[in-house]
GROMACS .gro file of C-alpha atoms in nm:
model
  151
    1UNK     CA    1   3.315   9.178  18.110
    2UNK     CA    2   2.978   9.014  18.078
    3UNK     CA    3   2.790   8.846  18.438
    4UNK     CA    4   2.890   8.506  18.528
    5UNK     CA    5   3.237   8.535  18.358
    6UNK     CA    6   3.492   8.322  18.514
    7UNK     CA    7   3.774   8.544  18.751
    8UNK     CA    8   4.079   8.683  18.494
    9UNK     CA    9   4.413   8.474  18.542
   10UNK     CA   10   4.603   8.747  18.789
   11UNK     CA   11   4.893   8.799  18.533
   12UNK     CA   12   5.059   9.007  18.383
   13UNK     CA   13   5.193   9.264  18.736
   14UNK     CA   14   5.438   9.569  18.760
   15UNK     CA   15   5.452   9.531  19.044
   16UNK     CA   16   5.271   9.354  19.424
   17UNK     CA   17   5.264   9.555  19.701
   18UNK     CA   18   5.147   9.408  20.007
   19UNK     CA   19   5.125   9.102  19.887
   20UNK     CA   20   5.095   8.923  19.587
   21UNK     CA   21   4.760   8.702  19.524
   22UNK     CA   22   4.734   8.412  19.262
   23UNK     CA   23   4.358   8.349  19.153
   24UNK     CA   24   4.389   8.011  19.262
   25UNK     CA   25   4.390   8.225  19.622
   26UNK     CA   26   4.068   8.366  19.533
   27UNK     CA   27   3.879   8.119  19.423
   28UNK     CA   28   3.683   7.855  19.706
   29UNK     CA   29   3.593   8.029  19.991
   30UNK     CA   30   3.550   8.333  19.970
   31UNK     CA   31   3.359   8.555  19.710
   32UNK     CA   32   3.638   8.924  19.619
   33UNK     CA   33   3.595   9.287  19.504
   34UNK     CA   34   3.839   9.378  19.297
   35UNK     CA   35   3.834   9.747  19.340
   36UNK     CA   36   4.009  10.012  19.049
   37UNK     CA   37   4.214  10.314  19.129
   38UNK     CA   38   4.402  10.588  18.985
   39UNK     CA   39   4.641  10.781  19.174
   40UNK     CA   40   4.524  11.080  18.958
   41UNK     CA   41   4.216  11.023  19.014
   42UNK     CA   42   3.979  11.216  19.281
   43UNK     CA   43   3.658  11.027  19.309
   44UNK     CA   44   3.843  10.743  19.366
   45UNK     CA   45   4.086  10.859  19.649
   46UNK     CA   46   3.755  11.017  19.789
   47UNK     CA   47   3.639  10.675  19.758
   48UNK     CA   48   3.859  10.470  19.911
   49UNK     CA   49   3.762  10.573  20.412
   50UNK     CA   50   3.404  10.340  20.253
   51UNK     CA   51   3.610  10.015  19.970
   52UNK     CA   52   3.863  10.107  20.365
   53UNK     CA   53   3.497   9.996  20.592
   54UNK     CA   54   3.425   9.737  20.308
   55UNK     CA   55   3.772   9.570  20.381
   56UNK     CA   56   3.734   9.583  20.763
   57UNK     CA   57   3.378   9.540  20.850
   58UNK     CA   58   3.385   9.174  20.558
   59UNK     CA   59   3.795   9.111  20.659
   60UNK     CA   60   3.668   8.779  20.750
   61UNK     CA   61   3.416   8.688  20.470
   62UNK     CA   62   3.536   8.831  20.117
   63UNK     CA   63   3.839   8.912  19.955
   64UNK     CA   64   3.901   9.220  19.841
   65UNK     CA   65   4.225   9.330  19.593
   66UNK     CA   66   4.303   9.700  19.490
   67UNK     CA   67   4.443   9.744  19.094
   68UNK     CA   68   4.626   9.962  19.027
   69UNK     CA   69   4.526  10.108  18.667
   70UNK     CA   70   4.739  10.407  18.553
   71UNK     CA   71   4.542  10.691  18.308
   72UNK     CA   72   4.865  10.830  18.257
   73UNK     CA   73   5.299  10.808  18.218
   74UNK     CA   74   5.243  11.012  18.541
   75UNK     CA   75   5.004  10.701  18.704
   76UNK     CA   76   5.365  10.527  18.605
   77UNK     CA   77   5.599  10.623  18.887
   78UNK     CA   78   5.607  10.372  19.158
   79UNK     CA   79   5.706  10.562  19.479
   80UNK     CA   80   5.455  10.771  19.377
   81UNK     CA   81   5.149  10.471  19.481
   82UNK     CA   82   5.237  10.335  19.710
   83UNK     CA   83   5.321  10.695  19.900
   84UNK     CA   84   4.879  10.784  19.798
   85UNK     CA   85   4.835  10.450  19.962
   86UNK     CA   86   4.960  10.457  20.275
   87UNK     CA   87   4.861  10.869  20.280
   88UNK     CA   88   4.502  10.676  20.165
   89UNK     CA   89   4.529  10.345  20.428
   90UNK     CA   90   4.529  10.123  20.099
   91UNK     CA   91   4.641   9.713  20.349
   92UNK     CA   92   4.476   9.479  20.069
   93UNK     CA   93   4.759   9.353  19.766
   94UNK     CA   94   4.787   9.605  19.535
   95UNK     CA   95   4.818   9.491  19.163
   96UNK     CA   96   5.074   9.798  18.954
   97UNK     CA   97   4.864   9.731  18.662
   98UNK     CA   98   5.119   9.961  18.448
   99UNK     CA   99   5.103   9.722  18.149
  100UNK     CA  100   4.719   9.728  18.138
  101UNK     CA  101   4.686   9.382  18.186
  102UNK     CA  102   4.460   9.274  18.459
  103UNK     CA  103   4.236   9.576  18.300
  104UNK     CA  104   4.206   9.435  17.941
  105UNK     CA  105   4.183   9.175  18.065
  106UNK     CA  106   3.853   9.267  18.321
  107UNK     CA  107   3.783   9.489  18.032
  108UNK     CA  108   3.760   9.807  18.215
  109UNK     CA  109   3.809  10.167  18.173
  110UNK     CA  110   3.703  10.330  18.388
  111UNK     CA  111   3.849  10.446  18.807
  112UNK     CA  112   3.653  10.368  19.015
  113UNK     CA  113   3.596  10.037  18.886
  114UNK     CA  114   3.462   9.759  19.127
  115UNK     CA  115   3.387   9.400  19.025
  116UNK     CA  116   3.248   9.138  19.277
  117UNK     CA  117   3.288   8.757  19.217
  118UNK     CA  118   3.134   8.456  19.378
  119UNK     CA  119   3.317   8.234  19.566
  120UNK     CA  120   3.350   7.988  19.222
  121UNK     CA  121   3.495   8.331  19.032
  122UNK     CA  122   3.207   8.417  18.848
  123UNK     CA  123   3.109   8.833  18.785
  124UNK     CA  124   2.805   8.891  18.996
  125UNK     CA  125   2.856   9.238  19.022
  126UNK     CA  126   2.967   9.610  18.881
  127UNK     CA  127   2.970   9.853  18.906
  128UNK     CA  128   3.193  10.294  18.734
  129UNK     CA  129   3.257  10.627  18.922
  130UNK     CA  130   3.185  10.783  19.194
  131UNK     CA  131   2.875  10.713  19.411
  132UNK     CA  132   2.711  10.377  19.411
  133UNK     CA  133   2.887  10.287  19.751
  134UNK     CA  134   2.494  10.182  19.869
  135UNK     CA  135   2.418   9.908  19.569
  136UNK     CA  136   2.768   9.826  19.595
  137UNK     CA  137   2.796   9.731  19.930
  138UNK     CA  138   2.371   9.518  19.884
  139UNK     CA  139   2.547   9.341  19.627
  140UNK     CA  140   2.855   9.192  19.815
  141UNK     CA  141   2.507   9.163  20.126
  142UNK     CA  142   2.373   8.962  19.902
  143UNK     CA  143   2.690   8.817  19.769
  144UNK     CA  144   2.738   8.781  20.090
  145UNK     CA  145   2.460   8.559  20.225
  146UNK     CA  146   2.434   8.344  19.889
  147UNK     CA  147   2.832   8.221  19.991
  148UNK     CA  148   2.657   8.164  20.339
  149UNK     CA  149   2.409   7.982  20.249
  150UNK     CA  150   2.628   7.699  20.031
  151UNK     CA  151   2.843   7.662  20.349
   0.00000   0.00000   0.00000
């Protein structure tokens, strides 16, 4: 995805955990952070506490959606996805993407990966890999500040 592109529709989930969302649920009021992860990804698990901090710190200002992107056959086990999500306190909605429908719509190839959309649903920041949470925080804060100015 290129910057300023519109958020894709949230279609093709194998399963939704912790509640189901549509694109229309996420557009209009507040920015959204999409967080791609996988149960076989150590970097993803290492980053979970920071993602959960985002969720808790910005709960009134930011939508957060986790997308489970399988990297191999072993990652398709729904019971294990549920178990790992519970172990890592992932209470935000989880789009289980066993068919890579949303992954393809985002043109995403990496886990962990982070996509920040503004309140209008335009992509404002993308980042992949386990480091760089400071940069992600800075970008989220910038989008939140812009969002608050337009209210």
